[in-house]
GROMACS .gro file of N, CA and C in nm:
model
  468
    1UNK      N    1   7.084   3.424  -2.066
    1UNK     CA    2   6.953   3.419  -2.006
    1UNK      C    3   6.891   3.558  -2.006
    2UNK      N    4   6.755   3.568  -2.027
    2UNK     CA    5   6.714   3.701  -2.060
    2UNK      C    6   6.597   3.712  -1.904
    3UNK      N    7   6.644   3.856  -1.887
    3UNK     CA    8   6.571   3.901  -1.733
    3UNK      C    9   6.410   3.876  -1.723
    4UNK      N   10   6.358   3.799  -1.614
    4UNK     CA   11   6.263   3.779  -1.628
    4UNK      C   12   6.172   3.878  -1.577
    5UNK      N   13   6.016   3.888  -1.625
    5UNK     CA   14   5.983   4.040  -1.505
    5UNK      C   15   5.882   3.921  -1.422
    6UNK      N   16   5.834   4.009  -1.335
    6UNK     CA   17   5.679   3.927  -1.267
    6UNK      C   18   5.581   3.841  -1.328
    7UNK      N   19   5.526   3.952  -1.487
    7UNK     CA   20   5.487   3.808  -1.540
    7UNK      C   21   5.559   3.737  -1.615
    8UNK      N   22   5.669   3.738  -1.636
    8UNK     CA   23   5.711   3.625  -1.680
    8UNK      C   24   5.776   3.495  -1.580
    9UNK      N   25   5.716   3.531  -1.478
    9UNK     CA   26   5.785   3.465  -1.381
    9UNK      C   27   5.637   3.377  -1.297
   10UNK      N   28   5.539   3.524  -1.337
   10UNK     CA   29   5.404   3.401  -1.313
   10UNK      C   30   5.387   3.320  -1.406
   11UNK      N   31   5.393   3.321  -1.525
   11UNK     CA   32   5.379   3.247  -1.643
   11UNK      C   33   5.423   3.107  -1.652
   12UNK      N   34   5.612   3.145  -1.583
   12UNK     CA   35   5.616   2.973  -1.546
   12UNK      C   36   5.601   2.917  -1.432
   13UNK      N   37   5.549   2.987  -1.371
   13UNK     CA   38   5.501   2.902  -1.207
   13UNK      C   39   5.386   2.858  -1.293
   14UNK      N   40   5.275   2.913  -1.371
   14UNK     CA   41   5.147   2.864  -1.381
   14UNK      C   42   5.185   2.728  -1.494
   15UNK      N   43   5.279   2.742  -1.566
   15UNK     CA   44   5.285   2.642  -1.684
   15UNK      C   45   5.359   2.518  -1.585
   16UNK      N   46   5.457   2.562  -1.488
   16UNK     CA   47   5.529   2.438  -1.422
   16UNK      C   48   5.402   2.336  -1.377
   17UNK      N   49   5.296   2.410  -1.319
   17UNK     CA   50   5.184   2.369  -1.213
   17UNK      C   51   5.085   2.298  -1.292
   18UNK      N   52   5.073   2.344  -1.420
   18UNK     CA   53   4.976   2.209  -1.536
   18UNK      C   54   5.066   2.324  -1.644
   19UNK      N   55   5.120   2.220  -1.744
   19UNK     CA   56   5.153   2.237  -1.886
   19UNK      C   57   5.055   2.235  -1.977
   20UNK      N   58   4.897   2.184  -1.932
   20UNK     CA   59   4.855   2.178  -2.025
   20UNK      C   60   4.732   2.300  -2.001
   21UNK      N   61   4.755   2.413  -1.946
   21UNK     CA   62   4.711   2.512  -1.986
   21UNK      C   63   4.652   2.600  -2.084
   22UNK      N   64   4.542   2.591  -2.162
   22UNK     CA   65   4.476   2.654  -2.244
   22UNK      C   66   4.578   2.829  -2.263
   23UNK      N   67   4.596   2.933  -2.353
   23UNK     CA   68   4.621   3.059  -2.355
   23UNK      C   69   4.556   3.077  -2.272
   24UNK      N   70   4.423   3.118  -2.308
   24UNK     CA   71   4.325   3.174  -2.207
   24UNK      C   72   4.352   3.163  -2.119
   25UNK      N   73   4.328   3.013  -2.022
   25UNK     CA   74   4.340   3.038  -1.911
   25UNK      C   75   4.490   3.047  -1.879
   26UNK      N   76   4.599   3.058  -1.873
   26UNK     CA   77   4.741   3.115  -1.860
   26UNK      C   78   4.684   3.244  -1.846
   27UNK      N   79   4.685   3.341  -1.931
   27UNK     CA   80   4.642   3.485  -1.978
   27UNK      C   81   4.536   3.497  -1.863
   28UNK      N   82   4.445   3.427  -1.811
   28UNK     CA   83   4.345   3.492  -1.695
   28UNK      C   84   4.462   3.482  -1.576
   29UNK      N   85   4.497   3.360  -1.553
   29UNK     CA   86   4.545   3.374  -1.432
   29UNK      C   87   4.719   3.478  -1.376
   30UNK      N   88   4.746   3.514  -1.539
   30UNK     CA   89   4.891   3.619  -1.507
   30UNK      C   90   4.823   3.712  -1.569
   31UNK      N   91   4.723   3.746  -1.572
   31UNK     CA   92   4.675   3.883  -1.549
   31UNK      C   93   4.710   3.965  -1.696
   32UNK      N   94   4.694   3.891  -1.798
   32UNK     CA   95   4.711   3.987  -1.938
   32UNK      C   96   4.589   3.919  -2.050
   33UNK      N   97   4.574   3.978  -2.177
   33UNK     CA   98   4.503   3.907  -2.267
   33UNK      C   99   4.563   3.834  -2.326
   34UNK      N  100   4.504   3.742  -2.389
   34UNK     CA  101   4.629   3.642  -2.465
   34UNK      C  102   4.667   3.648  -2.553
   35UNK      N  103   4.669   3.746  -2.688
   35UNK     CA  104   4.784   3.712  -2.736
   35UNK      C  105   4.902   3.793  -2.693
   36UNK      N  106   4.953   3.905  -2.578
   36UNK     CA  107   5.076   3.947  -2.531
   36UNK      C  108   5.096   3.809  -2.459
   37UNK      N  109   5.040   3.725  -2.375
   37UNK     CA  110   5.072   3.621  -2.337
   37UNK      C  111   5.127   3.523  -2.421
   38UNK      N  112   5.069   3.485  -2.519
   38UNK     CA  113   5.078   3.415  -2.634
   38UNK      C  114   5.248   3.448  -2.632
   39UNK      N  115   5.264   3.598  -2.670
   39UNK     CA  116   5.397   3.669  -2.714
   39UNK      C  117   5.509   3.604  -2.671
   40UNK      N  118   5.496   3.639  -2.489
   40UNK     CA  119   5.555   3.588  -2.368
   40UNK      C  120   5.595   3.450  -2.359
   41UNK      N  121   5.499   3.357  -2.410
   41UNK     CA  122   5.526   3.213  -2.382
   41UNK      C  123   5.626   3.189  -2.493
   42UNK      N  124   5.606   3.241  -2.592
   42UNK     CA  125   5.717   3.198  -2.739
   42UNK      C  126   5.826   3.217  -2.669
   43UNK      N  127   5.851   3.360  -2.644
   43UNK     CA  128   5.995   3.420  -2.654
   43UNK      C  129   6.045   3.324  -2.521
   44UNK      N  130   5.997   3.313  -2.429
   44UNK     CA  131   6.045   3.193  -2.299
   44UNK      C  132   6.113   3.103  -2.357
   45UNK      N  133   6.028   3.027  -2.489
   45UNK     CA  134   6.050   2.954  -2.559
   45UNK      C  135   6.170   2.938  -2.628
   46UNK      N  136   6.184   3.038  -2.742
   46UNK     CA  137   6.301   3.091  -2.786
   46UNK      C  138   6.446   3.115  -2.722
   47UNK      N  139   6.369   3.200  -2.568
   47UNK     CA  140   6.506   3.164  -2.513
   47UNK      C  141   6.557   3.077  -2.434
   48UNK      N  142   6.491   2.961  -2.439
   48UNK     CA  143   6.531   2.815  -2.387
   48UNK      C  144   6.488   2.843  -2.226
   49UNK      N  145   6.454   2.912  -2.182
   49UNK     CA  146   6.382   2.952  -2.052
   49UNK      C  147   6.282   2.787  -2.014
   50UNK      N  148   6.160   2.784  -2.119
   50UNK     CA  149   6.080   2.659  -2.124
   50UNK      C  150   6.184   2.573  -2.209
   51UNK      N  151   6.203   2.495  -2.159
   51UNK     CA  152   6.319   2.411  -2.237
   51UNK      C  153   6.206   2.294  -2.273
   52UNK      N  154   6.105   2.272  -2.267
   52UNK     CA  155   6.010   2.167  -2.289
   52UNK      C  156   5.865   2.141  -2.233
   53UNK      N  157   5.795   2.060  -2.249
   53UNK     CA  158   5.647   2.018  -2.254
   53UNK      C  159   5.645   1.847  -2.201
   54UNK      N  160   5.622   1.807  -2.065
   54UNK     CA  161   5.589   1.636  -2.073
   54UNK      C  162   5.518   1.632  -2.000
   55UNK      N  163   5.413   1.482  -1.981
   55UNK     CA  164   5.378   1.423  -1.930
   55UNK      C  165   5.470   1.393  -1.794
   56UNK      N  166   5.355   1.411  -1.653
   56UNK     CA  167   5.435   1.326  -1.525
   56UNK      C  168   5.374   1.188  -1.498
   57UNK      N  169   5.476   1.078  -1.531
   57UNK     CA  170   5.405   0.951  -1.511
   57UNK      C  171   5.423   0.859  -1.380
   58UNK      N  172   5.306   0.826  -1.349
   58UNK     CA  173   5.341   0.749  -1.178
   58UNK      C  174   5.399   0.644  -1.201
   59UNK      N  175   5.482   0.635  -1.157
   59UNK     CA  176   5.623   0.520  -1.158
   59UNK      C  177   5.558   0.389  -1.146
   60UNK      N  178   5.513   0.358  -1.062
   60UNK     CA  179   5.382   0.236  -0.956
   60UNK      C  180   5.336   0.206  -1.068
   61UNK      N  181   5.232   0.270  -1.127
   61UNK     CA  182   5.154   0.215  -1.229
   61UNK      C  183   5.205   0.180  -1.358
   62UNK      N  184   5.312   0.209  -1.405
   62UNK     CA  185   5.345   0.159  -1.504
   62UNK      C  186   5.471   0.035  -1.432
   63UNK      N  187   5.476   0.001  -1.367
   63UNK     CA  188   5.545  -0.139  -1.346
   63UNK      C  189   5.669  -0.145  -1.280
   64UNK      N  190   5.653   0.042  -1.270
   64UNK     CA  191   5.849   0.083  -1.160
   64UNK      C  192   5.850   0.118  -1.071
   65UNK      N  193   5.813   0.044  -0.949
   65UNK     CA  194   5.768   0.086  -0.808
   65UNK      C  195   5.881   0.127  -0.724
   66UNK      N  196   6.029   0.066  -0.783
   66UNK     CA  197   6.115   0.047  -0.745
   66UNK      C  198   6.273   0.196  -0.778
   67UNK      N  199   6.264   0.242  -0.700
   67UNK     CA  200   6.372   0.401  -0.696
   67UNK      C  201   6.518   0.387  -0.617
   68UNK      N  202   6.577   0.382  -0.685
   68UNK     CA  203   6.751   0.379  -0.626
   68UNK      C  204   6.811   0.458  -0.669
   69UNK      N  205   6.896   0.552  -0.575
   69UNK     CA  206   6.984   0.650  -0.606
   69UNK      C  207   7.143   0.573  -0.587
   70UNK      N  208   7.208   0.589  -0.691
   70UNK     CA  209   7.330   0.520  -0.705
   70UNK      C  210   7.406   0.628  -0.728
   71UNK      N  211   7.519   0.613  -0.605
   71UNK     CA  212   7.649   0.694  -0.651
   71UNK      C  213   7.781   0.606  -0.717
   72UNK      N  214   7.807   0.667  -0.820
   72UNK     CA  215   7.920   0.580  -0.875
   72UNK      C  216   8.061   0.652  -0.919
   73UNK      N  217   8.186   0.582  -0.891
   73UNK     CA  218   8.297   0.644  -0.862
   73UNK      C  219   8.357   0.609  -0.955
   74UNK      N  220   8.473   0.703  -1.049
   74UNK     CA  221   8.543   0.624  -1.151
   74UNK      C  222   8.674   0.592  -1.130
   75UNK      N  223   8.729   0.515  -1.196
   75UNK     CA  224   8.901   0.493  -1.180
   75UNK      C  225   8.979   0.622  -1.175
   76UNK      N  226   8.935   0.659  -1.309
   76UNK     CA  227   9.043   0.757  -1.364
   76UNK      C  228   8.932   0.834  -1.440
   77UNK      N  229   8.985   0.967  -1.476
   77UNK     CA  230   8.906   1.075  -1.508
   77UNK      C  231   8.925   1.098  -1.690
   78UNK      N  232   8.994   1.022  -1.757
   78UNK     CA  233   9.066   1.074  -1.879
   78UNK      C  234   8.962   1.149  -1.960
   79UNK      N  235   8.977   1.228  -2.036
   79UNK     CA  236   8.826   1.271  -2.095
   79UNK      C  237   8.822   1.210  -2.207
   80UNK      N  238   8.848   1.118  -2.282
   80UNK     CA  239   8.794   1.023  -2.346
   80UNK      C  240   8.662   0.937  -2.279
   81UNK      N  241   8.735   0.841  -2.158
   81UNK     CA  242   8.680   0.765  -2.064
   81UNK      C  243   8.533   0.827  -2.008
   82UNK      N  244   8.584   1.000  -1.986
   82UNK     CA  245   8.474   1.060  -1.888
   82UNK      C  246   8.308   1.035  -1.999
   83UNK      N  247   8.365   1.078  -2.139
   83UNK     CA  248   8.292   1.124  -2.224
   83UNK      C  249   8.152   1.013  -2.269
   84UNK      N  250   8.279   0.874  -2.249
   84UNK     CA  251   8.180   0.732  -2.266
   84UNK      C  252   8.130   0.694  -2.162
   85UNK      N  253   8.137   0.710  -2.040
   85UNK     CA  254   8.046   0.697  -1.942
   85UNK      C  255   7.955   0.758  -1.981
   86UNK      N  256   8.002   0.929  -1.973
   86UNK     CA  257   7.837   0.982  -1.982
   86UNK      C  258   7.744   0.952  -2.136
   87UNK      N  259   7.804   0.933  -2.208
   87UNK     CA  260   7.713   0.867  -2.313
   87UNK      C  261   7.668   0.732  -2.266
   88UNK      N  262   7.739   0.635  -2.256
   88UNK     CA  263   7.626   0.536  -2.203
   88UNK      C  264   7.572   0.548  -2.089
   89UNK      N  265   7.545   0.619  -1.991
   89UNK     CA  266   7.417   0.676  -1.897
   89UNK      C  267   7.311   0.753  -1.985
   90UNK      N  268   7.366   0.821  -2.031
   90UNK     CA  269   7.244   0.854  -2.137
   90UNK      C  270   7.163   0.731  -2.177
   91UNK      N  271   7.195   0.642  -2.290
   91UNK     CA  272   7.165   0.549  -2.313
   91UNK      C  273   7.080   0.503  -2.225
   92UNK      N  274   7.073   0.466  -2.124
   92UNK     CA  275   7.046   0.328  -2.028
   92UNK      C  276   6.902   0.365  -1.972
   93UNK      N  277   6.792   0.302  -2.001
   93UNK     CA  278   6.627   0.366  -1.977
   93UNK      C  279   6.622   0.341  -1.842
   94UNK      N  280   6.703   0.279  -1.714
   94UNK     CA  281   6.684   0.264  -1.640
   94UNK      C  282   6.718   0.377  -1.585
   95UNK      N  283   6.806   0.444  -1.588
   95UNK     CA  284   6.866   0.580  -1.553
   95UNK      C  285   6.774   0.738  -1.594
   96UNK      N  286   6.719   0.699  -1.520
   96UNK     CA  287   6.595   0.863  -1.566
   96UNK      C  288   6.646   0.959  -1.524
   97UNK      N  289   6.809   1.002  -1.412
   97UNK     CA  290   6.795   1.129  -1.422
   97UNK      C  291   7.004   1.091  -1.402
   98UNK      N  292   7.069   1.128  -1.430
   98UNK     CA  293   7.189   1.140  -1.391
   98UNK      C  294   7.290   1.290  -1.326
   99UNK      N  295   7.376   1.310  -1.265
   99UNK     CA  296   7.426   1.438  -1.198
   99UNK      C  297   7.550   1.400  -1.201
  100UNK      N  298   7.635   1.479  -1.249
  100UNK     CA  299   7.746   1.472  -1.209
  100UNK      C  300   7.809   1.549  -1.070
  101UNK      N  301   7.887   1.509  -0.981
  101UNK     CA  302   7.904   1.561  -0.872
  101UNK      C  303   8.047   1.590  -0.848
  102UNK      N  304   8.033   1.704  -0.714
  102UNK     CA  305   8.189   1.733  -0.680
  102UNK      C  306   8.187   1.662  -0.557
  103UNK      N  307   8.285   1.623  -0.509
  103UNK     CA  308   8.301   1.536  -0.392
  103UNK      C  309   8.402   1.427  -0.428
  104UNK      N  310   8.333   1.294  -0.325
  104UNK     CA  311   8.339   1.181  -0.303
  104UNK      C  312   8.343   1.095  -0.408
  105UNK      N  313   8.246   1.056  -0.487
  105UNK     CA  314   8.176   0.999  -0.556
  105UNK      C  315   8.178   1.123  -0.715
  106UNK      N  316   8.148   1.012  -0.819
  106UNK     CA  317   8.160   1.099  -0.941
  106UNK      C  318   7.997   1.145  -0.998
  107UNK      N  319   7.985   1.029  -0.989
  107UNK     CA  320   7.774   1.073  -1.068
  107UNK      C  321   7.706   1.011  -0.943
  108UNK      N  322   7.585   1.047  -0.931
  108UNK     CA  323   7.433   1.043  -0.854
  108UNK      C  324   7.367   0.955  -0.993
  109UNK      N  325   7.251   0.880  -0.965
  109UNK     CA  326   7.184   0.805  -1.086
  109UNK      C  327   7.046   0.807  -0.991
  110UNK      N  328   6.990   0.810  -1.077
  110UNK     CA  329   6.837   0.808  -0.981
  110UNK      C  330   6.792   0.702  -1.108
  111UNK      N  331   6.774   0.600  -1.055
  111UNK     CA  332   6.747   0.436  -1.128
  111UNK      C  333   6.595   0.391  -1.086
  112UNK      N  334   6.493   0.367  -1.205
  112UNK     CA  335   6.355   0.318  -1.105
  112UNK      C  336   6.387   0.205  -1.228
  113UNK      N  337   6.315   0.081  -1.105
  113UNK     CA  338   6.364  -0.072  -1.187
  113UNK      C  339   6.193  -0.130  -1.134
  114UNK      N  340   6.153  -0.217  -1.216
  114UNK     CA  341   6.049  -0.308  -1.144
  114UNK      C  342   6.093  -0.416  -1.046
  115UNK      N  343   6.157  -0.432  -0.990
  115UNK     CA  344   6.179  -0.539  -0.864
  115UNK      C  345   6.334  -0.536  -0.868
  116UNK      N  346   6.359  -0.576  -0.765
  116UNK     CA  347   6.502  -0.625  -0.711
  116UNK      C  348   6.551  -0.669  -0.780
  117UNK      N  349   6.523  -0.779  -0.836
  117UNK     CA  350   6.604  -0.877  -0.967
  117UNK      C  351   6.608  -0.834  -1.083
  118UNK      N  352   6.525  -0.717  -1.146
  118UNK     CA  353   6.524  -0.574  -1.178
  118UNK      C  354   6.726  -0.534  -1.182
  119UNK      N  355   6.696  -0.469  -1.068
  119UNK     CA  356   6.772  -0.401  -1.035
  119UNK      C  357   6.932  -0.482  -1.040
  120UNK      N  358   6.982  -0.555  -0.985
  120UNK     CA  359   7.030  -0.683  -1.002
  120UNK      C  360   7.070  -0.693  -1.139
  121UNK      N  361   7.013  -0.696  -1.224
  121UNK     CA  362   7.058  -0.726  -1.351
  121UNK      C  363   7.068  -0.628  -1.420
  122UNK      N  364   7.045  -0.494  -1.359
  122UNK     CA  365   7.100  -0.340  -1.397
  122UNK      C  366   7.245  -0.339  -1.368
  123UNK      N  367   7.269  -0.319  -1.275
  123UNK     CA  368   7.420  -0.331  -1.187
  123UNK      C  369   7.458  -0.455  -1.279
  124UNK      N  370   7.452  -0.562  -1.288
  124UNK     CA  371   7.553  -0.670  -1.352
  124UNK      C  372   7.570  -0.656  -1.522
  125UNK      N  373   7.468  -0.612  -1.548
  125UNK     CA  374   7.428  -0.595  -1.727
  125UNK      C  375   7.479  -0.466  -1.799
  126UNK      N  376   7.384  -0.402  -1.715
  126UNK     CA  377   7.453  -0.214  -1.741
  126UNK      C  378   7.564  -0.084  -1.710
  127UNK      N  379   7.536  -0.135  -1.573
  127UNK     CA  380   7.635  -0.074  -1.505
  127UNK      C  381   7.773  -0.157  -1.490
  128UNK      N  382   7.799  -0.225  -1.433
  128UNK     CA  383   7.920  -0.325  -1.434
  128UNK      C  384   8.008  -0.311  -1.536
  129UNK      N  385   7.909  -0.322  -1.666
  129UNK     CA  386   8.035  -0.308  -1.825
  129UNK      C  387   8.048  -0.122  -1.867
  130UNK      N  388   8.024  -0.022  -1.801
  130UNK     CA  389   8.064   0.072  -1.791
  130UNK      C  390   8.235   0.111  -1.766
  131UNK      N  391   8.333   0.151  -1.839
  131UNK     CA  392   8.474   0.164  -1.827
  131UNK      C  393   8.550   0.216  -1.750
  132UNK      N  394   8.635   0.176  -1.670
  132UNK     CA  395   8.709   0.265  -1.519
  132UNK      C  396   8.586   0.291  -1.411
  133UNK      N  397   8.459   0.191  -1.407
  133UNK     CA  398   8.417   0.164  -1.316
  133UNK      C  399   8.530   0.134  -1.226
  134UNK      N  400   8.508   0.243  -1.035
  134UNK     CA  401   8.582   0.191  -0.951
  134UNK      C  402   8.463   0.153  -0.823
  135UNK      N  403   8.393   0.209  -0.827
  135UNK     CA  404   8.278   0.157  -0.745
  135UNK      C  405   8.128   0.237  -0.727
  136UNK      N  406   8.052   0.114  -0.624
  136UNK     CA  407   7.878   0.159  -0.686
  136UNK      C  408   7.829   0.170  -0.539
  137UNK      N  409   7.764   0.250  -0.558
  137UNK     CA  410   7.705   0.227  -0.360
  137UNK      C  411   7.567   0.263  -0.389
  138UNK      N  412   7.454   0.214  -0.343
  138UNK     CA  413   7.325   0.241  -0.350
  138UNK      C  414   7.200   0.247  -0.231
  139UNK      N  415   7.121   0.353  -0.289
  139UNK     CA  416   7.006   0.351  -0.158
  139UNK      C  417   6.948   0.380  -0.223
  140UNK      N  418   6.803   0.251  -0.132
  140UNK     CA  419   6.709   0.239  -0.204
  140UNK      C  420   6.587   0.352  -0.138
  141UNK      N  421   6.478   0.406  -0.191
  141UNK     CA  422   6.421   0.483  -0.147
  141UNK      C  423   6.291   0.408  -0.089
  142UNK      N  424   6.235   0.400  -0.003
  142UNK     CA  425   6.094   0.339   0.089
  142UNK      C  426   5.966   0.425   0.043
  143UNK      N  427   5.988   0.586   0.024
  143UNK     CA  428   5.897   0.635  -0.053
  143UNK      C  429   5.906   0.791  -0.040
  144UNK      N  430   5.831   0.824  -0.105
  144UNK     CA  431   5.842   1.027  -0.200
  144UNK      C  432   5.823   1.105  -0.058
  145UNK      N  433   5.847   1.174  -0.053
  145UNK     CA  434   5.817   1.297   0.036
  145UNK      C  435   5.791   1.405  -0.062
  146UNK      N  436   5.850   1.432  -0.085
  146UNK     CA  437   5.794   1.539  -0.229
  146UNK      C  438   5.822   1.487  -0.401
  147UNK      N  439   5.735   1.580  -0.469
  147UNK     CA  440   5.761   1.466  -0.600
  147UNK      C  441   5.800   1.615  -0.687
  148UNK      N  442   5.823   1.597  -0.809
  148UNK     CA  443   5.879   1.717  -0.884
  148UNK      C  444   5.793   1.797  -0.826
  149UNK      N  445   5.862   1.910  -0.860
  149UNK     CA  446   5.830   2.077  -0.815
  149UNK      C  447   5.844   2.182  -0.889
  150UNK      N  448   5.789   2.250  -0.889
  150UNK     CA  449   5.818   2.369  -0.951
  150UNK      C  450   5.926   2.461  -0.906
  151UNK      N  451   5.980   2.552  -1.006
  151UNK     CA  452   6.139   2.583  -0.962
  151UNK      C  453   6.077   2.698  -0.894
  152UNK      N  454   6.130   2.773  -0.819
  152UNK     CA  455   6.118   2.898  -0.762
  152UNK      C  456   6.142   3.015  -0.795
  153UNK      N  457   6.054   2.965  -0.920
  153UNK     CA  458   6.095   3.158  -0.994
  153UNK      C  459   6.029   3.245  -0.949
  154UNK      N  460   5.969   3.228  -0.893
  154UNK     CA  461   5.863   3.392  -0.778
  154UNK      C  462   5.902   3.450  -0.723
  155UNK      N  463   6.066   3.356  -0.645
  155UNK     CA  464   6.123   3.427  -0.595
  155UNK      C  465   6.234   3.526  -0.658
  156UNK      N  466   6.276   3.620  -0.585
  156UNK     CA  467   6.404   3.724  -0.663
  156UNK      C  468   6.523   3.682  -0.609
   0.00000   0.00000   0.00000
């Protein structure tokens, strides 16, 4: 990871906050002309700092009102076994964000389904035929308190 200075640290607060930022305006608001800005945003780039560019889509409106965080526990750890779990979580479009964890429990799944019966036929279809499944526990979320964020690079 390469040391960030101030502006490069305003640079991605301003790109976290809209990606779709013109140079220009990036370059007005971190305080340089744009093409040293220009410079700045590559090399971020380059060094995997900006690891990417997307769209934030409201869950609701496209037909996934529905958010469950699933912790799931495995039998056995073999790293064969470990390796095909996490490839098929990859896989699975219902699964938008996965974590592996230390603890209790092995992965976190943050699952948005369109309805219950949705969901239901995630767990029986998808999850269920997953290998050295030992168990699933889930909570469902009622609604956002905060929604993505920007990371806290401003701070030191």
């Amino acid at each position: 990871m390469r040391d960030l200075d101030d502006i490069d640290r305003r640079i991605l607060l301003a790109l976290q906050r809209d990606g779709r930022l013109s140079n220009q305006d990036l370059a007005d608001r971190v305080g340089l002309s744009p093409s040293p800005c220009l410079r700045r945003v590559r090399l971020l780039e380059e060094a995997g700092v900006i690891a990417g560019y997307r769209a934030v889509i409201d869950q609701e409106a496209v037909g996934l009102p529905i958010t469950a965080f699933v912790r799931i526990t495995l039998q056995t750890h073999e790293h064969h076994l470990v390796e095909e779990v996490e490839r098929r979580l990859r896989e699975v479009p219902e699964v938008v964000e996965a974590y592996l964890l230390a603890g209790d429990q092995d992965y976190l799944l943050k699952v948005t389904v369109a309805s219950f019966a949705s969901y239901e036929d995630f767990v029986r279809h998808r999850l269920r035929t997953i290998p050295t499944l030992a168990s699933i526990q889930t909570t469902f979320a009622f609604g956002v308190t905060k929604t993505v964020s920007p990371l806290p690079v401003g701070s030191s």
